[in-house]
Amino acid sequence: MKAQIFSVSLPGCSIIPLPRFSSYVTPPNFASFSSTHNPSKNLPYGFHKPLIWVHKTTGWKSNCGGGGSLIVQCGSNEENDDGFYIRRCVELARKGVGYTSPNPMVGCVIVKDGKIVGEGFHPKAGQPHAEVFALRDAGDMAENATAYVSLEPCNHFGRTPPCTEALVKAKVKKVVVGMVDPNPIVASKGVDRLRNAGIEVVVGVEEDLCKRLNEAYIHRMLTGRPLLTLRYSLSVNGNLLDLLGDRVTDRNGYYSRLLQEYDAVVLSSSLFGEKLSIPASQEPGANQPSMIIMHKKHSSSNQIPLVINEATGKVIIFTDDITAANSEMTQRAIETVAVDTINLDVILDYCNRQGLCSVLLDMRGNFSEFEDLVKEGIKKRYINKFVTEILPVWNGRAETDPLMPLKSIEQGIKVVNLQSKASDQSIVFEGYLKF
């Protein structure tokens, strides 16, 4: 078989010619070429930036004589490269899910001569920040390198020294920042410090992705309240269920992941019985959320369940029954908060003072205990997100429907960024309420 060689000229691109093969011959194997599709997934430590390849396997008949194949290699785009490394920063940052509050999740990558020479993420509040770990990883290679960081480096002394000083000391030549830190203590001061030190700074690369990563931290900084998410289950005919789907509490199930991601979960004491223990995330190494258990004076459960001894995370009892806040709770080292009325104001204020950024209002147990909380959440616009699990069940309507305040709003509430996913036999919807 004879191979016919051809070439084409495209502005800004170099063409690697390939022979034209008969349609009956096995085509060339492109497996050796690096792909840029979804570069943020499954990237090993120390990986190299792949070249940008564009494959053209059809068309070009008028120019190529028909049926030829081209590989077009275009020059790298600096803005696209910056996005690639910031996405890697976000991937690293997510390793701190559930551990960093009240701090944000942050990832950092040090790049020199097109190669990653250092990586790091913020593992836990009180420990060094992502930039410090990445610079340690890079060592002397950090000099004249570019540092990529998903959130603006801090420029103040807290429990750790300023990250800006570490970057200046390491003599990096450029810093690319995903987003400016909304914390008023930082708020562009880190960017200013770096620029004043003669370091080139680029801000706002993959900004939306970085904001989604730390939506709870950002919300708390801007409002003074934790991000509040309402979770509930429905049957396929739209009625409330006091159920969770099969295996959703197992590892990689959506509910197990929620418990890993949220700082606190609000539950009703009516949910617990002799055989039901405090829910816990099954994700490897998960930091268990604080469990806020509502115990109302006139609830069906007269006593705070003893099962809370099995909890792996911190347990806080909120009660309007003063007699419930007894010495037994003190002896068991369980914090009890006695209030006149259990409402979202007191719960969110408590969580904020504890440095918690996200709260999951898990509507299970006695639905009537959630009715006033949902009303308050809608009226005061406290509910920011919702997670709805649709189970493969057809059932009758519950006597009490805490969602009635939502259903009875004449003009309704706009839902934005609605997403759906399957979790075993259930369908899970997640979205944001836009008041």
Coordinates of C-alpha atoms in Angstrom, one line a residue:
M1 CA 0.0 0.0 0.0
K2 CA 1.3 3.4 -0.9
A3 CA 1.1 6.2 1.5
Q4 CA 0.2 9.7 0.2
I5 CA 1.7 12.6 2.2
F6 CA 0.0 16.0 2.3
S7 CA 0.3 19.2 4.3
V8 CA -2.1 22.0 5.1
S9 CA -1.2 25.5 6.5
L10 CA -3.3 26.9 9.4
P11 CA -2.5 30.2 11.1
G12 CA -1.0 29.7 14.6
C13 CA -0.8 25.9 14.3
S14 CA 1.8 23.4 13.2
I15 CA 0.6 20.4 11.2
I16 CA 2.0 16.9 11.6
P17 CA 1.2 15.1 8.3
L18 CA 0.1 11.5 8.4
P19 CA -0.1 9.1 5.5
R20 CA -3.5 8.5 4.0
F21 CA -4.5 4.9 4.5
S22 CA -7.1 2.7 2.8
S23 CA -10.3 2.4 4.7
Y24 CA -9.6 -1.3 4.9
V25 CA -6.4 -0.8 6.9
T26 CA -6.3 -0.4 10.7
P27 CA -6.1 3.3 11.4
P28 CA -3.2 4.8 13.4
N29 CA -3.3 4.4 17.2
F30 CA -3.7 7.7 19.0
A31 CA -3.5 6.1 22.4
S32 CA 0.0 7.5 23.0
F33 CA -1.2 11.1 22.8
S34 CA -2.1 12.9 26.0
S35 CA -5.7 14.1 26.2
T36 CA -6.9 17.3 27.8
H37 CA -10.4 16.0 28.4
N38 CA -11.3 16.5 32.0
P39 CA -7.8 17.1 33.2
S40 CA -8.7 17.5 36.8
K41 CA -9.6 13.8 37.3
N42 CA -7.2 11.1 38.4
L43 CA -4.0 13.1 37.9
P44 CA -1.0 11.7 39.7
Y45 CA 1.4 13.7 41.8
G46 CA 4.2 15.2 39.6
F47 CA 2.3 14.9 36.4
H48 CA 3.3 17.0 33.4
K49 CA 1.1 19.4 31.5
P50 CA -0.2 17.6 28.4
L51 CA 0.1 19.1 25.0
I52 CA -3.1 20.4 23.4
W53 CA -3.9 18.0 20.5
V54 CA -6.8 18.4 18.1
H55 CA -7.7 15.3 16.1
K56 CA -9.4 15.7 12.7
T57 CA -10.4 12.3 11.2
T58 CA -13.2 13.3 8.8
G59 CA -13.8 16.1 6.3
W60 CA -11.0 18.1 4.5
K61 CA -12.0 16.3 1.3
S62 CA -11.6 19.4 -0.8
N63 CA -8.2 20.2 0.5
C64 CA -6.7 16.7 1.3
G65 CA -8.0 14.7 -1.6
G66 CA -10.5 12.8 0.6
G67 CA -10.3 10.5 3.5
G68 CA -7.1 11.8 5.0
S69 CA -6.3 12.3 8.7
L70 CA -4.6 15.3 10.4
I71 CA -3.2 16.0 13.8
V72 CA -3.1 19.7 14.5
Q73 CA -0.9 20.9 17.3
C74 CA -1.6 24.5 18.2
G75 CA 0.5 26.7 20.5
S76 CA -0.4 26.6 24.2
N77 CA -2.8 29.2 25.4
E78 CA -1.5 30.8 28.7
E79 CA -5.1 31.5 30.0
N80 CA -6.1 27.9 29.4
D81 CA -2.9 26.6 31.1
D82 CA -3.8 28.8 34.1
G83 CA -7.2 27.2 34.3
F84 CA -5.7 23.7 34.1
Y85 CA -3.6 24.3 37.2
I86 CA -6.3 26.1 39.1
R87 CA -8.6 23.1 38.5
R88 CA -5.8 20.9 39.9
C89 CA -5.7 23.2 43.0
V90 CA -9.5 22.7 43.5
E91 CA -9.0 18.9 43.2
L92 CA -6.3 19.1 45.9
A93 CA -8.4 21.4 48.1
R94 CA -11.2 18.9 48.2
K95 CA -9.0 16.5 50.2
G96 CA -9.8 18.8 53.2
V97 CA -13.6 18.3 52.9
G98 CA -15.2 18.4 56.4
Y99 CA -12.0 19.3 58.2
T100 CA -11.1 22.9 57.5
S101 CA -14.0 25.0 59.0
P102 CA -14.0 27.8 59.9
N103 CA -11.2 28.0 57.3
P104 CA -11.8 27.5 53.6
M105 CA -10.6 24.6 51.5
V106 CA -7.5 25.6 49.6
G107 CA -5.2 23.9 47.1
C108 CA -1.9 25.1 45.7
V109 CA 0.4 24.0 42.8
I110 CA 3.9 25.2 42.0
V111 CA 4.8 25.0 38.3
K112 CA 8.2 25.6 36.7
D113 CA 9.2 25.1 33.1
G114 CA 5.8 23.5 32.4
K115 CA 6.1 20.9 35.1
I116 CA 4.5 20.6 38.5
V117 CA 7.3 20.7 41.1
G118 CA 5.2 21.1 44.3
E119 CA 1.6 20.5 45.5
G120 CA -0.2 21.1 48.8
F121 CA -3.6 21.6 50.4
H122 CA -4.9 22.9 53.7
P123 CA -5.7 19.8 55.7
K124 CA -7.2 21.2 58.9
A125 CA -7.8 24.5 60.7
G126 CA -4.7 25.4 62.8
Q127 CA -2.4 23.5 60.4
P128 CA -0.2 25.2 57.7
H129 CA -2.0 26.5 54.7
A130 CA -1.8 25.0 51.2
E131 CA 0.9 27.4 49.9
V132 CA 3.3 26.4 52.7
F133 CA 2.9 22.7 52.0
A134 CA 3.3 23.3 48.2
L135 CA 6.5 25.4 48.7
R136 CA 7.9 22.7 51.0
D137 CA 7.2 20.2 48.4
A138 CA 8.9 22.3 45.7
G139 CA 12.0 23.3 47.7
D140 CA 14.5 25.3 45.8
M141 CA 12.5 24.7 42.6
A142 CA 10.0 27.3 43.8
E143 CA 12.4 30.2 42.8
N144 CA 11.2 31.9 39.6
A145 CA 8.3 29.5 39.4
T146 CA 4.6 30.2 39.2
A147 CA 2.4 29.5 42.2
Y148 CA -1.3 28.6 41.5
V149 CA -3.7 28.9 44.4
S150 CA -7.5 28.5 44.5
L151 CA -8.0 31.3 47.1
E152 CA -6.1 34.5 47.7
P153 CA -3.1 34.0 50.0
C154 CA -3.5 35.4 53.5
N155 CA -1.5 38.4 54.6
H156 CA -2.1 38.4 58.3
F157 CA -0.9 36.5 61.4
G158 CA -3.5 34.1 62.8
R159 CA -2.8 30.6 64.0
T160 CA -0.3 30.4 61.2
P161 CA 2.0 33.0 59.6
P162 CA 1.0 34.9 56.4
C163 CA 1.2 32.9 53.2
T164 CA 2.2 35.9 51.3
E165 CA 5.5 36.1 53.2
A166 CA 6.2 32.5 52.4
L167 CA 5.7 33.1 48.7
V168 CA 7.9 36.2 48.7
K169 CA 10.6 34.4 50.6
A170 CA 10.5 31.5 48.1
K171 CA 11.1 34.1 45.3
V172 CA 8.3 32.9 43.1
K173 CA 7.9 35.1 40.0
K174 CA 4.2 34.9 39.5
V175 CA 1.0 33.9 41.5
V176 CA -2.3 33.0 39.8
V177 CA -5.3 33.2 42.2
G178 CA -8.6 31.6 41.6
M179 CA -10.6 34.1 43.6
V180 CA -10.2 36.9 46.1
D181 CA -10.9 36.0 49.7
P182 CA -14.2 37.6 51.0
N183 CA -12.8 37.6 54.5
P184 CA -12.4 41.3 55.4
I185 CA -9.1 40.5 57.1
V186 CA -7.8 39.4 53.8
A187 CA -9.9 41.0 51.0
S188 CA -7.2 41.8 48.3
K189 CA -4.6 42.6 50.9
G190 CA -2.7 39.4 50.0
V191 CA -2.8 40.3 46.3
D192 CA -1.5 43.9 47.1
R193 CA 1.3 42.5 49.2
L194 CA 2.5 40.2 46.5
R195 CA 2.4 42.9 43.8
N196 CA 4.2 45.4 46.1
A197 CA 7.0 42.7 46.4
G198 CA 7.3 42.8 42.6
I199 CA 5.5 39.5 42.0
E200 CA 3.1 39.3 39.0
V201 CA -0.4 38.4 40.2
V202 CA -3.3 37.2 38.1
V203 CA -6.8 37.0 39.7
G204 CA -10.1 35.4 38.8
V205 CA -9.0 32.2 36.9
E206 CA -11.7 29.5 37.2
E207 CA -13.4 31.9 39.7
D208 CA -16.9 30.2 39.6
L209 CA -15.3 26.8 40.3
C210 CA -13.4 28.2 43.2
K211 CA -16.5 29.9 44.6
R212 CA -18.5 26.6 44.4
L213 CA -15.7 24.9 46.3
N214 CA -16.1 27.2 49.2
E215 CA -19.7 28.3 49.0
A216 CA -20.3 27.7 52.7
Y217 CA -17.3 29.6 53.8
I218 CA -18.2 32.5 51.4
H219 CA -21.8 32.6 52.6
R220 CA -20.8 32.8 56.3
M221 CA -18.3 35.6 55.5
L222 CA -20.9 37.6 53.7
T223 CA -23.9 37.0 55.9
G224 CA -22.6 36.0 59.3
R225 CA -24.6 32.8 59.2
P226 CA -23.7 29.2 58.1
L227 CA -25.1 28.0 54.8
L228 CA -28.3 26.2 55.5
T229 CA -29.5 23.2 53.4
L230 CA -32.9 21.5 53.7
R231 CA -32.9 17.7 53.1
Y232 CA -36.0 15.6 52.7
S233 CA -37.3 12.5 51.0
L234 CA -40.4 12.2 48.7
S235 CA -42.3 9.3 47.2
V236 CA -42.6 9.2 43.4
N237 CA -46.1 10.7 43.8
G238 CA -44.7 13.7 45.7
N239 CA -45.5 12.8 49.4
L240 CA -43.1 13.2 52.3
L241 CA -41.3 10.1 53.5
D242 CA -39.5 9.4 56.8
L243 CA -37.1 7.2 54.9
L244 CA -33.7 7.0 53.3
G245 CA -33.1 5.0 50.2
D246 CA -31.2 1.7 50.1
R247 CA -27.5 2.0 50.4
V248 CA -27.5 5.8 50.4
T249 CA -25.9 5.7 53.8
D250 CA -23.1 3.4 52.6
R251 CA -19.7 4.5 51.3
N252 CA -20.1 6.7 48.2
G253 CA -23.9 7.0 48.9
Y254 CA -25.2 10.6 48.6
Y255 CA -26.2 10.7 52.3
S256 CA -22.8 9.5 53.5
R257 CA -21.2 12.2 51.4
L258 CA -23.5 14.8 52.8
L259 CA -22.4 13.9 56.4
Q260 CA -18.8 14.2 55.3
E261 CA -19.3 17.6 53.7
Y262 CA -21.5 19.4 56.3
D263 CA -20.2 20.8 59.6
A264 CA -23.5 20.1 61.5
V265 CA -26.7 18.2 61.0
V266 CA -30.0 19.1 62.7
L267 CA -32.1 16.1 63.6
S268 CA -35.3 15.4 65.7
S269 CA -35.0 13.4 68.8
S270 CA -38.2 11.6 67.6
L271 CA -36.0 9.9 65.0
F272 CA -34.2 7.8 67.5
G273 CA -35.2 4.5 69.0
E274 CA -33.4 1.7 70.7
K275 CA -32.0 0.3 67.5
L276 CA -31.3 3.5 65.6
S277 CA -27.9 5.1 66.2
I278 CA -26.6 8.5 65.3
P279 CA -25.9 8.6 61.5
A280 CA -22.3 8.7 60.5
S281 CA -20.5 9.2 57.2
Q282 CA -18.9 6.0 55.9
E283 CA -16.4 7.8 53.7
P284 CA -12.8 6.9 54.4
G285 CA -11.2 9.2 57.0
A286 CA -14.4 11.3 57.2
N287 CA -14.6 13.9 59.9
Q288 CA -18.0 13.4 61.4
P289 CA -20.3 16.4 61.7
S290 CA -21.7 17.8 64.9
M291 CA -25.1 16.4 65.5
I292 CA -27.7 18.9 66.8
I293 CA -30.6 17.0 68.2
M294 CA -33.9 18.9 68.8
H295 CA -35.8 17.8 71.8
K296 CA -39.1 19.6 72.2
K297 CA -41.1 19.6 75.4
H298 CA -44.3 18.2 73.8
S299 CA -42.6 15.8 71.4
S300 CA -43.5 12.1 71.2
S301 CA -40.2 11.3 72.8
N302 CA -40.2 12.2 76.5
Q303 CA -36.6 11.5 77.1
I304 CA -33.4 12.3 75.3
P305 CA -32.3 9.0 73.6
L306 CA -29.5 7.1 75.3
V307 CA -28.4 5.9 71.9
I308 CA -26.3 9.1 71.5
N309 CA -23.5 7.4 73.3
E310 CA -22.7 5.7 70.1
A311 CA -22.1 8.9 68.2
T312 CA -18.7 9.4 66.6
G313 CA -19.0 13.2 66.4
K314 CA -20.0 15.9 68.8
V315 CA -23.6 15.9 70.0
I316 CA -25.5 19.0 71.1
I317 CA -29.0 18.8 72.5
F318 CA -31.3 21.8 71.9
T319 CA -34.3 21.6 74.1
D320 CA -37.1 23.9 75.4
D321 CA -37.6 21.5 78.3
I322 CA -35.5 22.7 81.2
T323 CA -35.9 19.4 83.0
A324 CA -34.2 17.6 80.1
A325 CA -31.0 19.6 80.8
N326 CA -30.2 17.5 83.8
S327 CA -27.1 16.1 85.5
E328 CA -27.3 12.9 83.4
M329 CA -26.4 14.9 80.3
T330 CA -23.5 16.6 82.1
Q331 CA -22.2 13.2 83.4
R332 CA -22.2 11.9 79.8
A333 CA -20.3 15.0 78.5
I334 CA -23.2 15.9 76.2
E335 CA -23.6 19.6 75.7
T336 CA -27.2 20.8 76.3
V337 CA -28.5 24.1 75.2
A338 CA -31.8 25.1 76.9
V339 CA -33.8 27.8 75.1
D340 CA -37.3 29.2 75.3
T341 CA -38.0 28.3 71.7
I342 CA -36.1 26.1 69.3
N343 CA -35.8 28.1 66.1
L344 CA -33.3 28.6 63.3
D345 CA -32.1 31.9 64.8
V346 CA -30.7 30.2 67.9
I347 CA -29.4 27.2 66.0
L348 CA -27.6 29.2 63.3
D349 CA -26.3 31.7 65.9
Y350 CA -24.8 28.8 67.9
C351 CA -23.2 27.2 64.8
N352 CA -21.7 30.5 63.7
R353 CA -20.2 31.1 67.1
Q354 CA -18.7 27.5 66.9
G355 CA -17.1 28.4 63.6
L356 CA -19.3 26.1 61.6
C357 CA -19.9 27.1 58.0
S358 CA -22.6 24.6 56.8
V359 CA -25.7 23.1 58.4
L360 CA -27.9 20.4 57.1
L361 CA -31.5 20.5 58.3
D362 CA -32.4 16.8 57.9
M363 CA -36.2 16.4 57.9
R364 CA -36.8 13.0 59.3
G365 CA -38.7 11.7 62.4
N366 CA -41.7 13.8 63.5
F367 CA -42.4 16.1 60.7
S368 CA -44.4 18.5 62.9
E369 CA -41.2 19.5 64.7
F370 CA -39.9 20.9 61.4
E371 CA -42.9 22.9 60.4
D372 CA -42.0 26.1 62.2
L373 CA -38.4 25.8 61.2
V374 CA -39.3 25.6 57.5
K375 CA -41.7 28.5 57.9
E376 CA -39.0 30.6 59.5
G377 CA -36.4 29.5 57.0
I378 CA -38.6 30.7 54.1
K379 CA -39.8 33.9 55.8
K380 CA -36.3 35.0 56.8
R381 CA -34.6 33.5 53.7
Y382 CA -32.3 31.4 55.7
I383 CA -32.7 28.2 53.6
N384 CA -30.1 28.5 50.8
K385 CA -30.1 25.0 49.3
F386 CA -32.2 21.9 49.2
V387 CA -31.5 18.2 48.6
T388 CA -34.4 16.0 47.7
E389 CA -34.3 12.3 47.5
I390 CA -37.0 10.6 45.4
L391 CA -37.5 7.0 46.4
P392 CA -39.2 4.3 44.4
V393 CA -42.2 4.3 46.7
W394 CA -45.9 5.3 46.1
N395 CA -47.6 6.2 49.3
G396 CA -50.4 8.3 50.9
R397 CA -50.0 11.8 52.1
A398 CA -48.5 12.5 55.5
E399 CA -50.7 14.2 58.2
T400 CA -48.2 17.0 58.6
D401 CA -46.5 18.6 55.7
P402 CA -43.7 20.9 56.7
L403 CA -43.2 21.9 53.1
M404 CA -46.6 23.5 52.9
P405 CA -45.0 27.0 53.4
L406 CA -43.1 26.4 50.2
K407 CA -46.1 25.0 48.3
S408 CA -48.4 27.8 49.4
I409 CA -46.3 30.7 48.2
E410 CA -48.3 32.3 45.5
Q411 CA -45.5 33.4 43.2
G412 CA -43.2 30.6 44.2
I413 CA -39.4 30.7 44.6
K414 CA -37.1 30.4 41.7
V415 CA -34.8 27.3 41.8
V416 CA -31.4 27.8 40.2
N417 CA -28.5 25.4 39.4
L418 CA -30.7 22.3 39.7
Q419 CA -28.8 19.1 39.3
S420 CA -29.9 15.4 39.5
K421 CA -28.0 12.2 40.1
A422 CA -28.8 8.6 40.8
S423 CA -27.9 7.0 44.2
D424 CA -28.7 3.3 44.0
Q425 CA -32.5 3.2 43.4
S426 CA -33.1 6.8 44.4
I427 CA -32.9 10.0 42.4
V428 CA -31.4 12.9 44.2
F429 CA -32.1 16.6 43.2
E430 CA -30.0 19.4 44.5
G431 CA -30.6 23.1 43.9
Y432 CA -30.5 26.6 45.3
L433 CA -33.4 28.8 46.3
K434 CA -33.4 32.3 44.8
F435 CA -35.7 34.5 46.8

